[in-house]
Coordinates of C-alpha atoms in Angstrom, one line a residue:
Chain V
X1 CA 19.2 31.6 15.2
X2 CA 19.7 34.9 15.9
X3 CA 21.5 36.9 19.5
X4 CA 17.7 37.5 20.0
X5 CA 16.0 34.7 19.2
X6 CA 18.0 32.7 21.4
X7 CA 17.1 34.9 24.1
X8 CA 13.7 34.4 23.6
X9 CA 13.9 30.5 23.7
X10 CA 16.0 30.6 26.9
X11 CA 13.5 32.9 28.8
X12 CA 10.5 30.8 27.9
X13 CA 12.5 27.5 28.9
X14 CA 13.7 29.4 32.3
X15 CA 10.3 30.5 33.0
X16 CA 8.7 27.2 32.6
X17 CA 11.5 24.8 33.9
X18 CA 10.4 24.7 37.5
X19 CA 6.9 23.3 36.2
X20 CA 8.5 20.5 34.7
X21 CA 10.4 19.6 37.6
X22 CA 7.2 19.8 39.9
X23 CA 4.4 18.6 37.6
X24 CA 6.2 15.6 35.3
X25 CA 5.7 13.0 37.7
X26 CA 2.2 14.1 39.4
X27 CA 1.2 13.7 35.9
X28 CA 2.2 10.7 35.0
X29 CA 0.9 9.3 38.2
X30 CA -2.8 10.8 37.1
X31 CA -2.6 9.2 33.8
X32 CA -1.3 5.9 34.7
X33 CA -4.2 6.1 37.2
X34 CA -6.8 7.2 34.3
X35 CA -5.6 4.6 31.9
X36 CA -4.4 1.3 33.5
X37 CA -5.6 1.4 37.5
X38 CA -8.7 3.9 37.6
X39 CA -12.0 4.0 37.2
X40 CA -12.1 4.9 33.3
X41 CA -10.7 1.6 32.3
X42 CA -13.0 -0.3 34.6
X43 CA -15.4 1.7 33.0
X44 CA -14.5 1.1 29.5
X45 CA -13.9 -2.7 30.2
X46 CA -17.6 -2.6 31.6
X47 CA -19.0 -1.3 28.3
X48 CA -17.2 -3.7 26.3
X49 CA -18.2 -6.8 27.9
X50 CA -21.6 -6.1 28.3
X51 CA -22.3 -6.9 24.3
X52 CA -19.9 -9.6 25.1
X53 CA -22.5 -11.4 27.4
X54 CA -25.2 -10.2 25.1
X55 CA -24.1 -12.4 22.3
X56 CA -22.7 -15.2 24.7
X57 CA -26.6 -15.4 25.7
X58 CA -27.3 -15.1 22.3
X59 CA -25.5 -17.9 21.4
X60 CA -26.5 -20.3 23.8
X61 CA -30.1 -19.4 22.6
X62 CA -29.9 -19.8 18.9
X63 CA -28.2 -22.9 20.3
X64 CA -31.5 -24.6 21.4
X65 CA -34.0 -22.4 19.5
X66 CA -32.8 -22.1 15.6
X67 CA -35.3 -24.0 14.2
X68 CA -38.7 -23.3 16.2
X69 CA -40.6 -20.0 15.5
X70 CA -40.4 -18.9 19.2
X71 CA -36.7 -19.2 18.6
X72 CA -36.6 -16.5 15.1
X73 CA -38.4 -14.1 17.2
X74 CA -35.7 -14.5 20.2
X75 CA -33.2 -13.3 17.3
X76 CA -35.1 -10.7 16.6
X77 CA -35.5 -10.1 20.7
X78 CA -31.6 -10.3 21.2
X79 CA -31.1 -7.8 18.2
X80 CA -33.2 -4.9 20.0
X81 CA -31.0 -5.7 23.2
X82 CA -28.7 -3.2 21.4
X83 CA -30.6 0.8 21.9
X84 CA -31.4 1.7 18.2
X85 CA -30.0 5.1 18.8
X86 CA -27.1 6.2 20.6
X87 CA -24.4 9.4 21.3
X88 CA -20.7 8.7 21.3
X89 CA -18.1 11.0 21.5
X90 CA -15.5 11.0 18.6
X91 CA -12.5 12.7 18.5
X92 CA -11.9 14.6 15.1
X93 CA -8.8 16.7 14.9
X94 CA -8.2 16.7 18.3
X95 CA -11.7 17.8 19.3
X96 CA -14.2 16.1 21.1
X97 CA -17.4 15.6 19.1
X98 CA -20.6 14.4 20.3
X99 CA -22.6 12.0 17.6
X100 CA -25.7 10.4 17.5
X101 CA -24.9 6.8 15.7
X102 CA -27.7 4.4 15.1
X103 CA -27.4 0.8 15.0
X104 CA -27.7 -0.7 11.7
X105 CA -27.9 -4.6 11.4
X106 CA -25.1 -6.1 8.6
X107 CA -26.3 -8.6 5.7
X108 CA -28.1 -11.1 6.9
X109 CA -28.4 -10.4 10.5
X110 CA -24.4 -11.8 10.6
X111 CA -23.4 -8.3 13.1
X112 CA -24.3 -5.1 14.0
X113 CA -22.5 -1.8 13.2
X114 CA -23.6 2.0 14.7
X115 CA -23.4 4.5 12.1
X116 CA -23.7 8.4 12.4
X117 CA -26.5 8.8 9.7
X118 CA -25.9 12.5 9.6
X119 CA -23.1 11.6 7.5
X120 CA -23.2 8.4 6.2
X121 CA -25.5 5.8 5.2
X122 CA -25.1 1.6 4.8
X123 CA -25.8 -0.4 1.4
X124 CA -26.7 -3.6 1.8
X125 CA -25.3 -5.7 -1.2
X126 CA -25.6 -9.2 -2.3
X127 CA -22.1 -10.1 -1.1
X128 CA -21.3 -7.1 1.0
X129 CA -22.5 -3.6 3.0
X130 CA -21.2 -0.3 2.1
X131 CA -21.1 2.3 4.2
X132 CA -20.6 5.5 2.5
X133 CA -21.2 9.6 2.2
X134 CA -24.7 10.1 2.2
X135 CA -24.2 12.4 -1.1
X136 CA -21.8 10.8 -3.9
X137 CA -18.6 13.7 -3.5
X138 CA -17.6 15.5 -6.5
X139 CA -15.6 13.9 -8.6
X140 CA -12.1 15.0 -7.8
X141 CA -12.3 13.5 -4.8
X142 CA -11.3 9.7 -4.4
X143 CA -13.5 7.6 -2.9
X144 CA -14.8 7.4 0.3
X145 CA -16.2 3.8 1.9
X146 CA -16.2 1.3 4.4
X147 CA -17.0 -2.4 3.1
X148 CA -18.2 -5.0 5.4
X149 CA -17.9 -8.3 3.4
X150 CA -17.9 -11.5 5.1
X151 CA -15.4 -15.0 4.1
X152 CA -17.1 -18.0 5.8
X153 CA -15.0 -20.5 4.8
X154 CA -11.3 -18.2 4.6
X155 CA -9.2 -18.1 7.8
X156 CA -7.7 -14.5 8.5
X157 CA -4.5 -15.8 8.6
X158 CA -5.3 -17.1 4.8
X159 CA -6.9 -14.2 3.7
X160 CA -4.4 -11.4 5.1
X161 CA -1.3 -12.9 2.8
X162 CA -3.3 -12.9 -0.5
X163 CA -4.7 -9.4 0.2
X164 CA -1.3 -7.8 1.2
X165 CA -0.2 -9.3 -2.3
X166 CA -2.8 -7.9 -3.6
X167 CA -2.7 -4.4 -2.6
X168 CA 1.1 -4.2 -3.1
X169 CA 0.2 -3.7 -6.8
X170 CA -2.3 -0.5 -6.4
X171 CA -0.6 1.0 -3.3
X172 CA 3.4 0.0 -3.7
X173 CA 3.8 1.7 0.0
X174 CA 2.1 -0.8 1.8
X175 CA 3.1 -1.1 5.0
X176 CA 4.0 -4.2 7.2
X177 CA 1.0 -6.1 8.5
X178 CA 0.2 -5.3 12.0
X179 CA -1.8 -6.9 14.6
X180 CA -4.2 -4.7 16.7
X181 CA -6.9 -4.6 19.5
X182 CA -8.4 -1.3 18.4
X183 CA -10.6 -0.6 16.3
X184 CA -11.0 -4.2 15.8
X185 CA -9.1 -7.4 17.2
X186 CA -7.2 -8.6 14.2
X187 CA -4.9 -8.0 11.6
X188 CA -4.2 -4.3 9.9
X189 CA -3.2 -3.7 6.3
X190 CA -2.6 0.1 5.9
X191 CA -1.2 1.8 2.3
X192 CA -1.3 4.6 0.6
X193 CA -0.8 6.1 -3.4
X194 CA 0.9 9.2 -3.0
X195 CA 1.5 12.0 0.2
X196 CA -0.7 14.9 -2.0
X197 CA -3.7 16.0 -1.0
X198 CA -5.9 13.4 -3.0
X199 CA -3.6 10.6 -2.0
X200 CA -5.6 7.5 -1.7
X201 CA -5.5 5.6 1.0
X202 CA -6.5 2.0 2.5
X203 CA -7.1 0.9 5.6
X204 CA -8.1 -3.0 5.7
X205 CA -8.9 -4.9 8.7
X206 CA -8.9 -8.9 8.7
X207 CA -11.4 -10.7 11.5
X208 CA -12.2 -14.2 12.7
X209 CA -15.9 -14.4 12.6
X210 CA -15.6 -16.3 15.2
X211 CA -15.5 -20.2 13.2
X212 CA -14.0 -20.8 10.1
X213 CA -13.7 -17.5 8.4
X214 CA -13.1 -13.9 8.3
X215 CA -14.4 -10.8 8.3
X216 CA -12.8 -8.5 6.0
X217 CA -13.8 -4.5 6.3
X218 CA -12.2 -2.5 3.9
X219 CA -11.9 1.5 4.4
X220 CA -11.4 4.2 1.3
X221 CA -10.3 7.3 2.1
X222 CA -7.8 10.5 0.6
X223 CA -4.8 11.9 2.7
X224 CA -6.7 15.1 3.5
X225 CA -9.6 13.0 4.9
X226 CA -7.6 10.8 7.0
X227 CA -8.2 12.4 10.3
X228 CA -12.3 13.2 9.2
X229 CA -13.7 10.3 7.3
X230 CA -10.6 8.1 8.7
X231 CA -11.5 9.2 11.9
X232 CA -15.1 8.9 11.8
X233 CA -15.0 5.2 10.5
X234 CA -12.3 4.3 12.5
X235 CA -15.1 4.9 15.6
X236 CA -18.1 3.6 13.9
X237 CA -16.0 0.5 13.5
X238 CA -15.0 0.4 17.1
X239 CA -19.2 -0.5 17.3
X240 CA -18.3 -3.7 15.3
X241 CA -20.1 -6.5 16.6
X242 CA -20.4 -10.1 15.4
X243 CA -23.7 -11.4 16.1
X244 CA -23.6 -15.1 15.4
Chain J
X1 CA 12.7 6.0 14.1
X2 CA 12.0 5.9 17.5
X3 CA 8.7 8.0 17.5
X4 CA 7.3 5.5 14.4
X5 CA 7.9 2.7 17.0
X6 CA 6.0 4.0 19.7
X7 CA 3.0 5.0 17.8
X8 CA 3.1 1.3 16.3
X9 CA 3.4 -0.2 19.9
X10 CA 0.9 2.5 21.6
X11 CA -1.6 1.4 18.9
X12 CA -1.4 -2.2 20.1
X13 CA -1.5 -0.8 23.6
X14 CA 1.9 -1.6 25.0
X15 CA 1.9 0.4 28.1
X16 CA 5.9 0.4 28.5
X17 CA 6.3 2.0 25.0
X18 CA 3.9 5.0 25.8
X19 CA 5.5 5.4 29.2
X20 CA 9.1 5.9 27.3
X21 CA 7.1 8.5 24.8
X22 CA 5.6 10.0 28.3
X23 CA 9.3 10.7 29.2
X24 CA 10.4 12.0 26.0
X25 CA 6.9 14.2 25.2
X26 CA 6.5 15.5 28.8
X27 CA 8.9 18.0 29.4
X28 CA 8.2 20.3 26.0
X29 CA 4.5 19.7 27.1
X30 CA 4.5 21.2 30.1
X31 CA 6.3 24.1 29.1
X32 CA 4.4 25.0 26.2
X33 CA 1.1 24.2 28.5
X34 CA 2.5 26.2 31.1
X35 CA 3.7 29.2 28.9
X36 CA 0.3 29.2 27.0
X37 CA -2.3 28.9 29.9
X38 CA 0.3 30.7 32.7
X39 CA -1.3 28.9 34.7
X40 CA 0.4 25.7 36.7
X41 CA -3.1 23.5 37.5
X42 CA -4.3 24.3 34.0
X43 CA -1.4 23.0 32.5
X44 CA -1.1 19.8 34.4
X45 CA -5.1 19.2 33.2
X46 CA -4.1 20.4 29.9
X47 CA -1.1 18.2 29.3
X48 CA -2.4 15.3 31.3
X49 CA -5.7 15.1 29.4
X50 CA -3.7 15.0 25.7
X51 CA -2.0 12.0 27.0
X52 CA -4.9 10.2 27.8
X53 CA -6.4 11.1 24.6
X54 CA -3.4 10.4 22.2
X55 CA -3.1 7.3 24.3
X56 CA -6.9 6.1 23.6
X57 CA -7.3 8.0 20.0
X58 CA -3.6 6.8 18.3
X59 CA -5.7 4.8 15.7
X60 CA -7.3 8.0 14.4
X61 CA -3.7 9.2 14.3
X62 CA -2.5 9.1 10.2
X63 CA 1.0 7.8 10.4
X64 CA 1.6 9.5 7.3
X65 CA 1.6 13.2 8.7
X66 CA 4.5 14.0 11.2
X67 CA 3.4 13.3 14.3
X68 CA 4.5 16.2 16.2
X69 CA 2.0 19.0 14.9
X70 CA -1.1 15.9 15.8
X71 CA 0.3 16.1 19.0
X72 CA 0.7 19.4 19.5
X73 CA -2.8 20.8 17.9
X74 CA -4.5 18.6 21.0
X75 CA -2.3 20.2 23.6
X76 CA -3.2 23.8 22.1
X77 CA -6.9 22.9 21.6
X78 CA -7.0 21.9 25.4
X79 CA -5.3 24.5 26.4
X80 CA -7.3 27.2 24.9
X81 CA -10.2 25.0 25.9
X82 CA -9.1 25.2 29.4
X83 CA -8.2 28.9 29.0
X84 CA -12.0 29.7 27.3
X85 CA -14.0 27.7 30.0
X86 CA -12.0 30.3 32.5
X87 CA -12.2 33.3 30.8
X88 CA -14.6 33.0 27.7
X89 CA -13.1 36.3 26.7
X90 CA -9.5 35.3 26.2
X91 CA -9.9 33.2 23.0
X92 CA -7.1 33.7 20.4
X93 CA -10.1 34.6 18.0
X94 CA -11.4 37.1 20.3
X95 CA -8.3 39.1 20.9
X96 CA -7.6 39.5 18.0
X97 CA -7.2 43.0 16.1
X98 CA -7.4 44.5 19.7
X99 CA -3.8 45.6 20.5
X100 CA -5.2 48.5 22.6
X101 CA -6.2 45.8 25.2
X102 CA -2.6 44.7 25.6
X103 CA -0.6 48.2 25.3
X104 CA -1.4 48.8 29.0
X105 CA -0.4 45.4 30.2
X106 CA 3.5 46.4 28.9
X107 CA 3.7 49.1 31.2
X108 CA 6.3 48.6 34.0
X109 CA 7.1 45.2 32.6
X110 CA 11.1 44.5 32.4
X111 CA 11.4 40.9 32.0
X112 CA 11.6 39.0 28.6
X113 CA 9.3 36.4 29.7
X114 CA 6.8 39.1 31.0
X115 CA 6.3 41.1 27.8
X116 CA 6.0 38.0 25.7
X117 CA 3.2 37.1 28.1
X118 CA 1.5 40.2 28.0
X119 CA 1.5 40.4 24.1
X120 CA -2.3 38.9 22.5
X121 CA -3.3 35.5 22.0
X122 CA -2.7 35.9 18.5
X123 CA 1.3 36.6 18.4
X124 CA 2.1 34.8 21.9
X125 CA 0.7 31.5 21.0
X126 CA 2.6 31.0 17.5
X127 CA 5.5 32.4 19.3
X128 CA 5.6 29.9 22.1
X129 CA 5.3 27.5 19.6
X130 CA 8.0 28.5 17.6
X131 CA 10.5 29.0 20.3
X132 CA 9.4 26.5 23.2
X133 CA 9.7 23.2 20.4
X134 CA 11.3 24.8 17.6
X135 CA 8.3 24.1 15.1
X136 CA 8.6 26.1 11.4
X137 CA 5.8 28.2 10.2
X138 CA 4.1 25.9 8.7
X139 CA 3.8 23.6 11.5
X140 CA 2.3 26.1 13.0
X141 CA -0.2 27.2 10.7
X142 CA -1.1 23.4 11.0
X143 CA -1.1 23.0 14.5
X144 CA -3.4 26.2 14.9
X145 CA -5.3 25.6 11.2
X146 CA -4.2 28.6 10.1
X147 CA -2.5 30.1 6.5
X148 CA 1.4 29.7 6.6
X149 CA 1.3 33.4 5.7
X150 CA -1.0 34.7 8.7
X151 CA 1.6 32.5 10.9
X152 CA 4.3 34.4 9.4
X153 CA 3.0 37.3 9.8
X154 CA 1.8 37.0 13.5
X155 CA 5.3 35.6 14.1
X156 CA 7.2 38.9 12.9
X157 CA 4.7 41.3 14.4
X158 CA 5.4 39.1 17.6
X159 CA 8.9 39.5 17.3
X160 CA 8.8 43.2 16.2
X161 CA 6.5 44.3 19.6
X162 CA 8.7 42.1 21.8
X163 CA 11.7 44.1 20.2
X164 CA 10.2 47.4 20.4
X165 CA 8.8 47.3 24.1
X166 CA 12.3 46.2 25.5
X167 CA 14.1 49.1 23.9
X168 CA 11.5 51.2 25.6
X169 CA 12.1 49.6 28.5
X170 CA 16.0 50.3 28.0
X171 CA 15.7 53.6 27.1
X172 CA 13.2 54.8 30.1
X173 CA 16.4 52.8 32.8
X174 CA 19.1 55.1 30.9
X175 CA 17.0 58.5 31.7

């Protein structure tokens, strides 16, 4: 670094040292406020336990009411408890980005997902739903999907060995499994082919459904996507609810 | 490395870890949110609000890009956020190709620090960036999503006014 250069650097840190020395601290005291003791996170907690109750009550109804036909139009009654439409705000690339997502039910009732439509749309298969680009991309691009496929008799536990063996062999960087509360409770396999542009990479998350088995949702995305199509179905996932 | 660690533990919301990454993050923070806004409050709300955000948004984080220019592209968005919801006329876009807006603001201006503040959006920003945190051009370009080249560029015209206005300055003390 050059006589000049450095004079540049210590100038700008001079200039701004006393505002480190007065502000670090008031700051942190507004964040820890904001995140762990304020209002926000009673807020957020709020949000996320209202669905909570929702299918609690749920639940206990399909409890009593499976078999009668009062009780398959309480399903359908407990389903539109959920607003069909809704705006979230995503962050892509650092920016805030208001969405509309609409709720879209999975295969056979089994959860509830909100998707931004603008982009995306769900396919409901016979084992599985896809949620993909509304038009097919051109074909250098890798593909891009979120599958929601459902294991009603595999344990996560089970399920999240014989798929991180199984991914070793397509994406030999696989990393470590990882447990995580965002945007899903469960466990987190993450790899990727290469660091160029058109990388692949795979982001799969392994659920209880809440008995016996698993959900398994597996995203498919390119490095150069990662922080648009990554992002985007890392917060429609965050929606994720298990109805039964 | 220690940074891989705490974006591993801030993922699964470990509140120590992201208080350890406050302390190490904070200080560079402030001064480039200072240095860019010039403005104390602004800065606080700028650097206090990326927090928050990298703190809830780590998962759309890819932990296979350096962290650093993530980081660092939310502090500049917010800050020119913050700086365009004051003044909706001092964008980096919109000052740009307009020196004749800034030639008058050298004038009587001696200190270092002054004459990098008075120079446009467009060269102060990148320069700030360069020199407050050490990132390389093409950080930069990533950081403001721009062309490595226009970085370059804007870095050496940045340098070259800075050097030309204090040897004006020197020679009009020596008459």
């Amino acid at each position: 670094m050059s006589k000049f250069d450095d004079r540049i650097k210590r100038e700008l840190e001079q200039h701004t040292d006393v505002d480190v020395h007065e502000l670090k601290d008031d700051i942190w005291n507004e964040i820890n406020e904001e995140l762990f003791e304020g209002s926000r996170t009673t807020m957020k907690r709020k949000k996320r336990w209202i669905p909570a109750i929702l299918i609690a009550a749920a639940a206990l109804v399909l409890a009593f009411t499976l078999q009668t036909d009062p009780g398959l139009a309480l399903i359908k009654g407990i389903k539109d408890m959920f607003v069909p439409e809704k705006e979230i705000i995503q962050s892509i690339e650092g920016q805030d980005e208001p969405t509309e997502v609409h709720l879209n039910e999975g295969k056979d009732s089994e959860y509830i997902i909100y998707v931004d439509e603008s982009r995306y749309k769900m396919i409901k298969g016979e084992d599985s739903d896809v949620i993909t680009t509304i038009e097919p991309l051109p074909e250098k691009y890798p593909e891009v999907s979120m599958e929601i496929k459902q294991y009603p008799t595999d344990k996560p536990e089970t399920l999240v060995k014989e798929l991180e063996e199984k991914l070793k062999v397509d994406f030999p960087d696989l990393r470590e499994v990882e447990t995580v509360s965002e945007p899903v409770e469960g466990f987190w396999l993450h790899g990727l082919t290469e660091s160029t542009w058109d990388g692949k990479v795979i982001d799969v998350y392994v659920i209880s459904n809440g008995k016996d088995g698993s959900f398994v949702i597996t995203e498919n995305y390119f490095l150069e996507a990662a922080e648009g199509h990554g992002a985007r179905f890392y917060h429609m996932l965050q929606s994720f609810e298990i109805i039964e | 490395m220690q940074q891989e660690k705490w974006v591993r533990k801030i993922r699964a919301g470990d509140q120590a870890a992201f208080r350890q990454f406050y302390e190490a993050y904070a200080g560079p923070a402030i001064r480039t949110a200072s240095a860019i806004t010039r403005n104390r409050e602004m800065a606080k709300d700028a650097v206090q609000e990326t927090f928050i955000r990298v703190y809830r948004q780590i998962g759309s984080y890819n932990p296979t890009l350096p962290f650093d220019p993530w980081f660092y592209r939310i502090l500049t968005n917010e800050c020119l956020r913050l700086l365009k919801r004051e003044s909706p006329l001092s964008t980096i876009e919109t000052q740009e190709n307009d020196p004749s807006l800034v030639e008058e603001s050298f004038d009587q201006l001696t200190e270092l620090y002054d004459i990098i503040q008075a120079l446009d959006d467009t060269h102060r920003i990148p320069l700030i960036l360069k020199y407050i945190k050490g990132f390389s051009e093409k950080e930069i370009a990533d950081i403001l999503g721009m062309n490595q080249n226009t970085v370059k560029s804007r870095l050496f015209k940045g340098r070259k006014r800075l050097k030309e206005q204090l040897e004006a300055t020197r020679e009009e003390d020596m008459s």
